[in-house]
GROMACS .gro file of C-alpha atoms in nm:
model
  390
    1UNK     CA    1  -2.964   0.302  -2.775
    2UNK     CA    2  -2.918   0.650  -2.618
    3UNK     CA    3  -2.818   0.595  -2.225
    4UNK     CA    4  -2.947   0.906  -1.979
    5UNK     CA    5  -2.667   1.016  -1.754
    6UNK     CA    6  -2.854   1.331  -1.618
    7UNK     CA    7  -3.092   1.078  -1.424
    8UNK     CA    8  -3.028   1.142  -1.077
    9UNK     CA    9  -3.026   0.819  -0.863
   10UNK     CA   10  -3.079   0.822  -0.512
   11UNK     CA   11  -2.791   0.653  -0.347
   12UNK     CA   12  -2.817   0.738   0.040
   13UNK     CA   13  -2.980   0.430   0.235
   14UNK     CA   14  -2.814   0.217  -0.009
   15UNK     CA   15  -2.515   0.156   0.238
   16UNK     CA   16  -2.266   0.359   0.022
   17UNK     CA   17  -1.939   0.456   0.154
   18UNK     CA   18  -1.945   0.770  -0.049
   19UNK     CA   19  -2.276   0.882   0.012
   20UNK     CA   20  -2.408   0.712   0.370
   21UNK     CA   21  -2.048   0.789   0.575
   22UNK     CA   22  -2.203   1.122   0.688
   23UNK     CA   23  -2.550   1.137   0.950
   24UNK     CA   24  -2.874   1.189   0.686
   25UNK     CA   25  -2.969   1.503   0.843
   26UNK     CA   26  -2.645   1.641   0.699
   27UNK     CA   27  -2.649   1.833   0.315
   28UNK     CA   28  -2.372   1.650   0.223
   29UNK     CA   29  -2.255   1.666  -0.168
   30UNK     CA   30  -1.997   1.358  -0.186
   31UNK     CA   31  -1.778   1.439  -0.502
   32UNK     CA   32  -1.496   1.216  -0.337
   33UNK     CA   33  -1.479   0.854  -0.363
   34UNK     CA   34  -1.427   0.702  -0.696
   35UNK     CA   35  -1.721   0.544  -0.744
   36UNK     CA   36  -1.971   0.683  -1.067
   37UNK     CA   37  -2.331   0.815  -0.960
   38UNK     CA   38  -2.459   0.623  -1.344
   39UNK     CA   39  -2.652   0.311  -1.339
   40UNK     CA   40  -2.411   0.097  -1.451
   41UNK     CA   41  -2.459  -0.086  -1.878
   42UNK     CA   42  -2.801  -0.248  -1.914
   43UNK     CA   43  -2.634  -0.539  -1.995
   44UNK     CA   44  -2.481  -0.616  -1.664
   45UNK     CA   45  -2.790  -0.540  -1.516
   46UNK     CA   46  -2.985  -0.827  -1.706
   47UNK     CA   47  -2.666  -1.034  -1.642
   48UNK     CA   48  -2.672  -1.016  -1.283
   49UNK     CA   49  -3.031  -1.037  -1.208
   50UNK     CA   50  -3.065  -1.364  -1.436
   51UNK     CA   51  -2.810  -1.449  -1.151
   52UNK     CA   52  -2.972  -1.371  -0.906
   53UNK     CA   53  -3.265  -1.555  -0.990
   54UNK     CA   54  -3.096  -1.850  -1.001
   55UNK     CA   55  -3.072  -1.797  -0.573
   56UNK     CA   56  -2.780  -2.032  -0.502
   57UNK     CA   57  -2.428  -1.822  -0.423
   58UNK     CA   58  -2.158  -2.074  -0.364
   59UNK     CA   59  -1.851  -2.094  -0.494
   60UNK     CA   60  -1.795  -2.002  -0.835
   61UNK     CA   61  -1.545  -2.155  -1.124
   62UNK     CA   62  -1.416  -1.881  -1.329
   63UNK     CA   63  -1.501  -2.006  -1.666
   64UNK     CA   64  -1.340  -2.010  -2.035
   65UNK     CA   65  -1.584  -1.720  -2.178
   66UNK     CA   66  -1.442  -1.498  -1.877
   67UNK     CA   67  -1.131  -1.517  -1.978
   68UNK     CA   68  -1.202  -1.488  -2.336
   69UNK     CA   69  -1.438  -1.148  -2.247
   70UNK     CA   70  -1.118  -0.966  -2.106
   71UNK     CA   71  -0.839  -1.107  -2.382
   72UNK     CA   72  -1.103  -1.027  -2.635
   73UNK     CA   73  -1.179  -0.696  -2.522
   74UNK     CA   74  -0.801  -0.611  -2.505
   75UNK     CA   75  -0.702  -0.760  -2.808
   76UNK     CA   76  -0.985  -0.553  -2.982
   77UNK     CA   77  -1.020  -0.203  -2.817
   78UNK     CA   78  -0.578  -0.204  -2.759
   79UNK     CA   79  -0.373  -0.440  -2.939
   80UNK     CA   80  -0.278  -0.627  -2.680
   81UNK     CA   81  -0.267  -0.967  -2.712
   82UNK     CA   82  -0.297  -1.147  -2.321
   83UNK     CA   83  -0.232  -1.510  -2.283
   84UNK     CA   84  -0.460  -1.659  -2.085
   85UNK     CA   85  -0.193  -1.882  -1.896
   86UNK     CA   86  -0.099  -1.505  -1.747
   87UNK     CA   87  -0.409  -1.458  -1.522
   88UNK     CA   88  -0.453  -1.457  -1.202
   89UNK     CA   89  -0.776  -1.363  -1.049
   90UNK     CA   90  -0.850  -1.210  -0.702
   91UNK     CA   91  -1.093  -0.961  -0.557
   92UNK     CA   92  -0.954  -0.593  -0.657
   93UNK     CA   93  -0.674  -0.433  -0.783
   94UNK     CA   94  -0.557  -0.290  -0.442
   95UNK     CA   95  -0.530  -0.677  -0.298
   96UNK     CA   96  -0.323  -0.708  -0.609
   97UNK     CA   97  -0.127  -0.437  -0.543
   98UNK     CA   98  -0.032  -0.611  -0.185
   99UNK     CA   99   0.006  -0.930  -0.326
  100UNK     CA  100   0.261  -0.844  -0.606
  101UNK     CA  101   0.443  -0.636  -0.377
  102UNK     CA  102   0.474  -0.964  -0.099
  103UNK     CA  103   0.585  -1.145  -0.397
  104UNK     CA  104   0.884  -0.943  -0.510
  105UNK     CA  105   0.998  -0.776  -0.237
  106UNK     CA  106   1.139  -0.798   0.114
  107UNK     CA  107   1.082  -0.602   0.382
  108UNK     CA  108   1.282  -0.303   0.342
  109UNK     CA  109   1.291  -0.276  -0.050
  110UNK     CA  110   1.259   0.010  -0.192
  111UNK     CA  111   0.934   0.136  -0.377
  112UNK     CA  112   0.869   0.378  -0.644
  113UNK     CA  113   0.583   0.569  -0.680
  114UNK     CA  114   0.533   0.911  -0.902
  115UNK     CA  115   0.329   1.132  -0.666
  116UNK     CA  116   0.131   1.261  -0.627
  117UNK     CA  117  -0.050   1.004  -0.673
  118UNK     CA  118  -0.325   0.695  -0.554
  119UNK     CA  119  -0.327   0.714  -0.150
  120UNK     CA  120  -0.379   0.354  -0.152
  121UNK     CA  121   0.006   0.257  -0.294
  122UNK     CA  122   0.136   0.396   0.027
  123UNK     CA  123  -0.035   0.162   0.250
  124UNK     CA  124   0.001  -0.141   0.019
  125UNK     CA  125   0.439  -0.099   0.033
  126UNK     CA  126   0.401  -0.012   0.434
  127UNK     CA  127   0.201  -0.295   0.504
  128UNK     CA  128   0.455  -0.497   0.312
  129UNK     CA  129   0.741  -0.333   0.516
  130UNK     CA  130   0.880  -0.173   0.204
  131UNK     CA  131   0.990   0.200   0.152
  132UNK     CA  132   0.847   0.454  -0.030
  133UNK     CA  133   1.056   0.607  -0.292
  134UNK     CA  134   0.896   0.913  -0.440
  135UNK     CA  135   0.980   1.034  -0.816
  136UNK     CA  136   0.742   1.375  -0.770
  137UNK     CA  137   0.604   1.448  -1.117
  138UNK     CA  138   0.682   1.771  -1.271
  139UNK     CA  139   0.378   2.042  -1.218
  140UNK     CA  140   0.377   2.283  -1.496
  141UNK     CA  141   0.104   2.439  -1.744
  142UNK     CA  142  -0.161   2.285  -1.598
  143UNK     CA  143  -0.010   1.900  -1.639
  144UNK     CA  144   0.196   1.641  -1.529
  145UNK     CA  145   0.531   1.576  -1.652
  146UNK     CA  146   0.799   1.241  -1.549
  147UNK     CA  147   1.122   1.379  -1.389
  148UNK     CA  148   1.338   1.126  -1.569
  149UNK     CA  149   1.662   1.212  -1.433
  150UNK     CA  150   1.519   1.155  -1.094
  151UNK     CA  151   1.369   0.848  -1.176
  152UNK     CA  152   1.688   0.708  -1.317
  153UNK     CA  153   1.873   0.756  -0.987
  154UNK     CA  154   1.639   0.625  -0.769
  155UNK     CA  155   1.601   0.342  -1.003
  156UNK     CA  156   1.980   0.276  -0.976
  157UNK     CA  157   1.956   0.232  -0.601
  158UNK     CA  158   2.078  -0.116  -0.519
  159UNK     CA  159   1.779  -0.153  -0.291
  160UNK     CA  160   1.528  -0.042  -0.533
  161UNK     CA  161   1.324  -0.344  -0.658
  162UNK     CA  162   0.994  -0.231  -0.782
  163UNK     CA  163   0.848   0.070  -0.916
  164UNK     CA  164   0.446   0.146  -0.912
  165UNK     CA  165   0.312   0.316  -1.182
  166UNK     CA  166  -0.020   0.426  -1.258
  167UNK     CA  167  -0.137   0.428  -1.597
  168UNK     CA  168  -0.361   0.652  -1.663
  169UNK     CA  169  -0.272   0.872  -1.360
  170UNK     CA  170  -0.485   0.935  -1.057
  171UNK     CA  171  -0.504   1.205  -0.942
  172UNK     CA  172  -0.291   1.379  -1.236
  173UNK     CA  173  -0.537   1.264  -1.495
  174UNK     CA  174  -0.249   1.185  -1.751
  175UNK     CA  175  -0.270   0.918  -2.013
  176UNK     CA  176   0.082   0.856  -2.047
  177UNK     CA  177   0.193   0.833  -2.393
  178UNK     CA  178   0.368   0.495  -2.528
  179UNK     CA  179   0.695   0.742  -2.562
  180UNK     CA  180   0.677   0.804  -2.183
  181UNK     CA  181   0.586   0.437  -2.108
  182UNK     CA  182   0.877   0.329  -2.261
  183UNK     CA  183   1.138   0.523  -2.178
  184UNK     CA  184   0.994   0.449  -1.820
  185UNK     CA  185   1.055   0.054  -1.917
  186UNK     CA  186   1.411   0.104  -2.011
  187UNK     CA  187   1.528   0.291  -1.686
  188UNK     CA  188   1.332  -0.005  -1.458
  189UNK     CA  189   1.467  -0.266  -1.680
  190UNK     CA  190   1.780  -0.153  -1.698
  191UNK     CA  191   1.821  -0.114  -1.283
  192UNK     CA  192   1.621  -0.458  -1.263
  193UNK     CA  193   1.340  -0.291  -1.131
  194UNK     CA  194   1.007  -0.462  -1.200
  195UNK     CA  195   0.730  -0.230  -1.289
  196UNK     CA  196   0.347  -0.300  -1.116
  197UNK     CA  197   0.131  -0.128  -1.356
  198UNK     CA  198  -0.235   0.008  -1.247
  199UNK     CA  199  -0.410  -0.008  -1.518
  200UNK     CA  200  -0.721   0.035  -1.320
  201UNK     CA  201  -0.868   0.342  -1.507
  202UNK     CA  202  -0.773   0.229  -1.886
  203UNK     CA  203  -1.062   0.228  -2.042
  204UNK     CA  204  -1.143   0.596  -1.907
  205UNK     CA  205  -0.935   0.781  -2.149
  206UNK     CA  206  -1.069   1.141  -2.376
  207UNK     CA  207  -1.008   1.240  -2.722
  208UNK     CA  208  -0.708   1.322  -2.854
  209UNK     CA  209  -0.531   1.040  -2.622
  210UNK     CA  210  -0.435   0.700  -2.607
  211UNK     CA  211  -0.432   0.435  -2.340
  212UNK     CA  212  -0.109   0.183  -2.393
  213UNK     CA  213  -0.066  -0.088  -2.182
  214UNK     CA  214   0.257  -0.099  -2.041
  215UNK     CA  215   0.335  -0.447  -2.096
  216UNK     CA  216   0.256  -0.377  -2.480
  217UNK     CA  217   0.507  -0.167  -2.592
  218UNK     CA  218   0.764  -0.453  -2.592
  219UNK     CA  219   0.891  -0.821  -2.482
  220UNK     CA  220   1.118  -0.674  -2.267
  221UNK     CA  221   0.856  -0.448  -2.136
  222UNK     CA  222   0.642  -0.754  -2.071
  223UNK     CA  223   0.854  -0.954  -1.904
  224UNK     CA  224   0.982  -0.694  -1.640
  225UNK     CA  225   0.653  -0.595  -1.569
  226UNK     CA  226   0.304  -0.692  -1.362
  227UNK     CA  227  -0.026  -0.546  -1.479
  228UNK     CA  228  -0.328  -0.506  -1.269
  229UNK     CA  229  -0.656  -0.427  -1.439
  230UNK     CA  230  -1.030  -0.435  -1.376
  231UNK     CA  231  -1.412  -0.334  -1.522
  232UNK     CA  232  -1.444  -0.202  -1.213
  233UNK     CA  233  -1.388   0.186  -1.233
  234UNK     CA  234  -1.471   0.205  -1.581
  235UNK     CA  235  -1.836  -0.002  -1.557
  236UNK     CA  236  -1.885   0.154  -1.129
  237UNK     CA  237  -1.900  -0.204  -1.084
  238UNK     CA  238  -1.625  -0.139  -0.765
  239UNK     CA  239  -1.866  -0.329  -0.514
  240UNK     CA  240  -1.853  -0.668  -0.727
  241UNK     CA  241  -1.472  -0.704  -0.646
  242UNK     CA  242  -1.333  -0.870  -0.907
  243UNK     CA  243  -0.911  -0.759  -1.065
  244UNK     CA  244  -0.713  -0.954  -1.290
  245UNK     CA  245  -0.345  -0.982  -1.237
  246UNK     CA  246  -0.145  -0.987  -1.597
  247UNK     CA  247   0.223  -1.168  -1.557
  248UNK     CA  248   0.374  -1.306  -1.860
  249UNK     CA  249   0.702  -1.483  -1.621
  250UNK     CA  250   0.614  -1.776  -1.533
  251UNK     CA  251   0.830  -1.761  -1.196
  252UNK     CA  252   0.672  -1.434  -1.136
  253UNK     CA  253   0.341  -1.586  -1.180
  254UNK     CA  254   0.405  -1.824  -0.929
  255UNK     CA  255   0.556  -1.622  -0.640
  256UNK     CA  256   0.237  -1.380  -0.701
  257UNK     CA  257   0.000  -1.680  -0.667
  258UNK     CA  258   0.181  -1.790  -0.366
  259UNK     CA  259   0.095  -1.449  -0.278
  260UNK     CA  260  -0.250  -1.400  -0.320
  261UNK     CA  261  -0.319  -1.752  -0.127
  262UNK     CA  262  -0.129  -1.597   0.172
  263UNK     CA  263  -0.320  -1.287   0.162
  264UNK     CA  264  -0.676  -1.509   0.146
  265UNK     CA  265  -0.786  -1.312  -0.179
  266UNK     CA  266  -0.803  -1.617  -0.393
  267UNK     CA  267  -1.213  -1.610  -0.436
  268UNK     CA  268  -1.407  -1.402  -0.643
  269UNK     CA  269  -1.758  -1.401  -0.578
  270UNK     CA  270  -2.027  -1.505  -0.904
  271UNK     CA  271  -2.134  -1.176  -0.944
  272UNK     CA  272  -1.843  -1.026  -1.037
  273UNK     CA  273  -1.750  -1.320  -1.292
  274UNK     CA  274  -2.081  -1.265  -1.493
  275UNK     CA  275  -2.080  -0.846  -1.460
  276UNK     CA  276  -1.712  -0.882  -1.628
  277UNK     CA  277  -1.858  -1.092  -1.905
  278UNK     CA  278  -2.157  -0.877  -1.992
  279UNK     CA  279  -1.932  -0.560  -1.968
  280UNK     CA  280  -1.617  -0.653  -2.168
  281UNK     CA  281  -1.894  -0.880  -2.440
  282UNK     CA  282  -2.207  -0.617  -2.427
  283UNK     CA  283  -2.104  -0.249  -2.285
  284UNK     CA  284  -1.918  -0.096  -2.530
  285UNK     CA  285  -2.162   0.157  -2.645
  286UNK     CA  286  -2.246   0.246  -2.290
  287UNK     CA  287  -1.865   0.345  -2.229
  288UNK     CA  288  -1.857   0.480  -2.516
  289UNK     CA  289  -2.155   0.722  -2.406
  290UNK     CA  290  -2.026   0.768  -2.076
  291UNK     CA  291  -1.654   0.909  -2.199
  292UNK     CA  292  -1.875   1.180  -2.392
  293UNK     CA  293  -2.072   1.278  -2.091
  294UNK     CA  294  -1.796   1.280  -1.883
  295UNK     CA  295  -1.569   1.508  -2.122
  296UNK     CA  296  -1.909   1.721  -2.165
  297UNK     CA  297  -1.881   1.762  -1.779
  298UNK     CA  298  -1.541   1.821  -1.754
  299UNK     CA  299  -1.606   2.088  -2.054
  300UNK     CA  300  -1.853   2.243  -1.817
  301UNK     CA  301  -1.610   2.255  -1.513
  302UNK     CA  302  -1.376   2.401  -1.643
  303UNK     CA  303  -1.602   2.680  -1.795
  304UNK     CA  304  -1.713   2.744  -1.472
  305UNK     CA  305  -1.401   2.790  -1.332
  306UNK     CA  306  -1.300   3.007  -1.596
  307UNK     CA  307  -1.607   3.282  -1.599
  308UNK     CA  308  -1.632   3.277  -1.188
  309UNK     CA  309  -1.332   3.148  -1.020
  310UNK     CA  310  -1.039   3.220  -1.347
  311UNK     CA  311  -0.754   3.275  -1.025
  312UNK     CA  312  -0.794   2.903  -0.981
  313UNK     CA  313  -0.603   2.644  -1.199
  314UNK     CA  314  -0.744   2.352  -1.316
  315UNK     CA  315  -0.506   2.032  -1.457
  316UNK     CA  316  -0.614   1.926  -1.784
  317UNK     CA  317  -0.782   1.599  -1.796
  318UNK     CA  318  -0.649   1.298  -2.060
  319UNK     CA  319  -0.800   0.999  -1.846
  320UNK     CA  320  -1.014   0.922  -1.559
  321UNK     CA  321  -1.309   1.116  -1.410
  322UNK     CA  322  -1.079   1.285  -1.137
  323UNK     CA  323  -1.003   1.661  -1.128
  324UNK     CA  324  -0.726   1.804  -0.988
  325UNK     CA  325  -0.758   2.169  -0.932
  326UNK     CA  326  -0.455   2.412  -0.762
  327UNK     CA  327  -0.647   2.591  -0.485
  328UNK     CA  328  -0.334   2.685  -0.347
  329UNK     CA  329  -0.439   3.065  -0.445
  330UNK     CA  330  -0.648   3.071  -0.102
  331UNK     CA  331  -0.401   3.007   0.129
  332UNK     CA  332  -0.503   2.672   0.330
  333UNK     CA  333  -0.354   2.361   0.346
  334UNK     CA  334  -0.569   2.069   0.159
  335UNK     CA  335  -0.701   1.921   0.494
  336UNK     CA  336  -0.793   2.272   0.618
  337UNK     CA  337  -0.982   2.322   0.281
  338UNK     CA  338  -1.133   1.978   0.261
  339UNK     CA  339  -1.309   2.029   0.580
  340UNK     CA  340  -1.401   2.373   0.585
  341UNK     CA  341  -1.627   2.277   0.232
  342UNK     CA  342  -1.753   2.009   0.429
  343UNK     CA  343  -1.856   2.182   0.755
  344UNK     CA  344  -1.966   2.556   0.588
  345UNK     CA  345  -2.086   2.396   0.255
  346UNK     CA  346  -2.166   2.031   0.284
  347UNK     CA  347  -1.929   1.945  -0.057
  348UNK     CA  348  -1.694   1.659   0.030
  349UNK     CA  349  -1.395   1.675  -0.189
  350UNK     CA  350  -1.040   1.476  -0.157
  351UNK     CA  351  -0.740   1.662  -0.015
  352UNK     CA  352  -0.445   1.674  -0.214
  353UNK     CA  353  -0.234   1.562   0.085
  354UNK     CA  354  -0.410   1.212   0.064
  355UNK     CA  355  -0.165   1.157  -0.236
  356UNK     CA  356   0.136   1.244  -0.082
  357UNK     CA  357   0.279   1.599   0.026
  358UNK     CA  358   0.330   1.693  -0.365
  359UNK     CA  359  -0.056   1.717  -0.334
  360UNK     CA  360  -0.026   1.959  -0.101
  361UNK     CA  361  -0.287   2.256  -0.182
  362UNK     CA  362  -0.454   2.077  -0.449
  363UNK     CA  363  -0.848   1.922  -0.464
  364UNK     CA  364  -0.962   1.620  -0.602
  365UNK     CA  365  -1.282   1.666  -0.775
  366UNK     CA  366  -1.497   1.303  -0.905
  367UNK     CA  367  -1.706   1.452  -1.141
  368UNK     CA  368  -1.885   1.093  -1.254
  369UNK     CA  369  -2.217   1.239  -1.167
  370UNK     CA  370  -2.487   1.420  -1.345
  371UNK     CA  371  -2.476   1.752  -1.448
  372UNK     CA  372  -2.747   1.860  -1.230
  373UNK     CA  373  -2.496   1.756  -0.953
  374UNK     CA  374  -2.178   1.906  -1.033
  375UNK     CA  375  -2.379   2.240  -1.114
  376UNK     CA  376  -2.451   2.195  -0.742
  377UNK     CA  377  -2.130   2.130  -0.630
  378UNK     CA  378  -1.978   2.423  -0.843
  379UNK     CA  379  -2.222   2.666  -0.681
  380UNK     CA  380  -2.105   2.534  -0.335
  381UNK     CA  381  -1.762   2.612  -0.415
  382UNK     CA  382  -1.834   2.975  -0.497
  383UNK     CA  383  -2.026   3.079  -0.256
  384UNK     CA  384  -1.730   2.926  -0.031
  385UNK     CA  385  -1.485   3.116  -0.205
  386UNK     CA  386  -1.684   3.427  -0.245
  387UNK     CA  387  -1.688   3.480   0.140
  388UNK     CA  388  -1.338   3.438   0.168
  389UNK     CA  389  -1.249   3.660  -0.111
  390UNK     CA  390  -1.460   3.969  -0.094
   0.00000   0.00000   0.00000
């Protein structure tokens, strides 16, 4: 079955945050929250409307055939084998984030992060009262690269207790490679540092790369490590709420599940249970369409860029549907830039600053939308640059 990602679908009045945060009367282009504009697989349609048919919404048991959906899937599409005794359910993989972090640190611990990179890991280690610790990737030829050196002595800190990595990268749009991974394992594990891996965007990965799940590349790597991971990004199922939290310790398991009951994020609602079922058992070949439609747009971005705007630079793209582009070129800080295009043009990108001050001068781009759309977008952009540069 061929699926059509050109279909535009009307998404204002739906009560989207992406698309219904600005007045209707406004001609606002939303290529900023990381949510797709694609009807999500067939098969989790038919999944949750038999559902919903049903008309009672209490509380749900998470059954076997979840759990055998995600192991399945992983087993299958990465070699990695989960136990189910490892998972713990809860409503997102931000609330996971918090929940891991109250279980293995203390207020005042020390957190690693590789910016720039997922605004959302600096408010999940505040709101713990830990500190950020930044190991600032290495910007060069138009990627990403791990300043190891830097790593290792912020790892050796004896106040250092976690490090969060995301895997693929957002905003960098890296796929870190298992060589990378690993020699990131040996530095945390060898500075008993426990790594919380995002594994969030996984399934969102191009040709020519590989997704490895951290906690596959060894025992060692497993047992020193938490890994979050949901359908959500890769199926824009994000409003079902549904994350599973991967940890192999068993005392780690249980602090984290202490966790998660202190932060109330113990429930998962029905829907959520049967869209991850259909998705991980039925949506394959929809993903599998989707990754060539989004390369096919990225393809197309970056031509653009190249025949009308070549003084700009834009990162090359291994994983997710997130673009980083240097804008730096025109002079403006990211905020100043991000809200210019929205006032003069009505195109709502990310700044770069919302991922720490490494992202300074930089725009995120979400090009999960159909071409018809980012064609828009792309015009937008000129005509915003044209009147600054002529």
């Amino acid at each position: 079955m061929m699926y059509d990602f050109d279909k535009i679908i009307p998404r204002r009045g739906t009560n989207s945050y992406k698309w219904d945060s600005m007045p209707d009367d406004r001609d606002v282009l939303p290529l900023w929250v990381a949510d797709m504009d694609f009807r999500t697989a067939p098969a989790i349609i038919d999944a949750l409307a038999r559902r919903v048919e049903h008309g009672i919404y209490g509380y749900v048991h998470v059954p076997d055939k979840y759990y055998k959906s995600v192991t399945d899937w992983f087993d299958r599409r990465h070699n990695w084998q989960i136990d189910r005794k490892w998972f713990i359910y809860t409503s997102g993989v931000v609330p996971a984030i918090s929940a891991v972090i109250k279980a293995l640190a203390e207020p005042g611990d020390g957190v690693i992060v590789q910016t720039p990179v997922y605004n959302c890991f600096f408010s999940s280690i505040r709101n713990n009262g830990c500190r950020i610790i930044t190991n600032p990737l290495k910007y060069e030829n138009r990627t990403y690269h791990i300043d190891y050196e830097d790593l290792e002595r912020k790892a050796a800190a004896p106040d250092t207790k976690l490090m969060l990595l995301c895997n693929p990268h957002n905003p960098a749009g890296r796929v870190w490679t298992r060589e990378e991974l690993c020699r990131i394992g040996e530095i945390c594990i060898k500075n008993h540092v426990t790594v919380i891996s995002d594994e969030i965007h996984c399934e969102l990965v191009f040709p020519g790369h590989v997704y490895t799940p951290f906690a596959s590349i060894s025992e060692k790597h497993l047992q020193n490590s938490v890994t979050c991971i949901s359908p959500s990004k890769s199926f824009n199922m994000a409003g079902l709420q549904i994350a599973n939290i991967i940890a192999a310790d068993d005392r780690v398991r249980q602090q984290i599940d202490k966790a998660i009951n202190i932060n109330e994020v113990c429930d998962v609602n029905p829907f959520g249970i049967e869209a991850t079922i259909a998705a991980y058992n039925q949506g394959e070949e929809w993903l599998i369409q989707l990754l060539d439609y989004l390369k096919t747009n990225y393809d197309f971005l970056c031509d653009f860029f190249t025949k009308n705007l070549p003084q700009f630079t834009v990162t090359e793209l291994e994983g997710t549907y997130l673009v980083w582009t240097d804008c730096r070129i025109l002079h403006m800080s990211s905020d100043e830039l991000q809200a210019l295009l929205l006032e003069e043009t009505g195109l709502w990108l990310n700044s770069g600053t919302m991922y720490g001050e490494d992202g300074e001068g930089f725009m995120r781009w979400n090009i999960a939308c159909p071409r018809a759309v980012l064609e828009d977008a792309m015009t937008r952009f000129l005509k915003f640059v044209s009147t600054r540069c002529n």
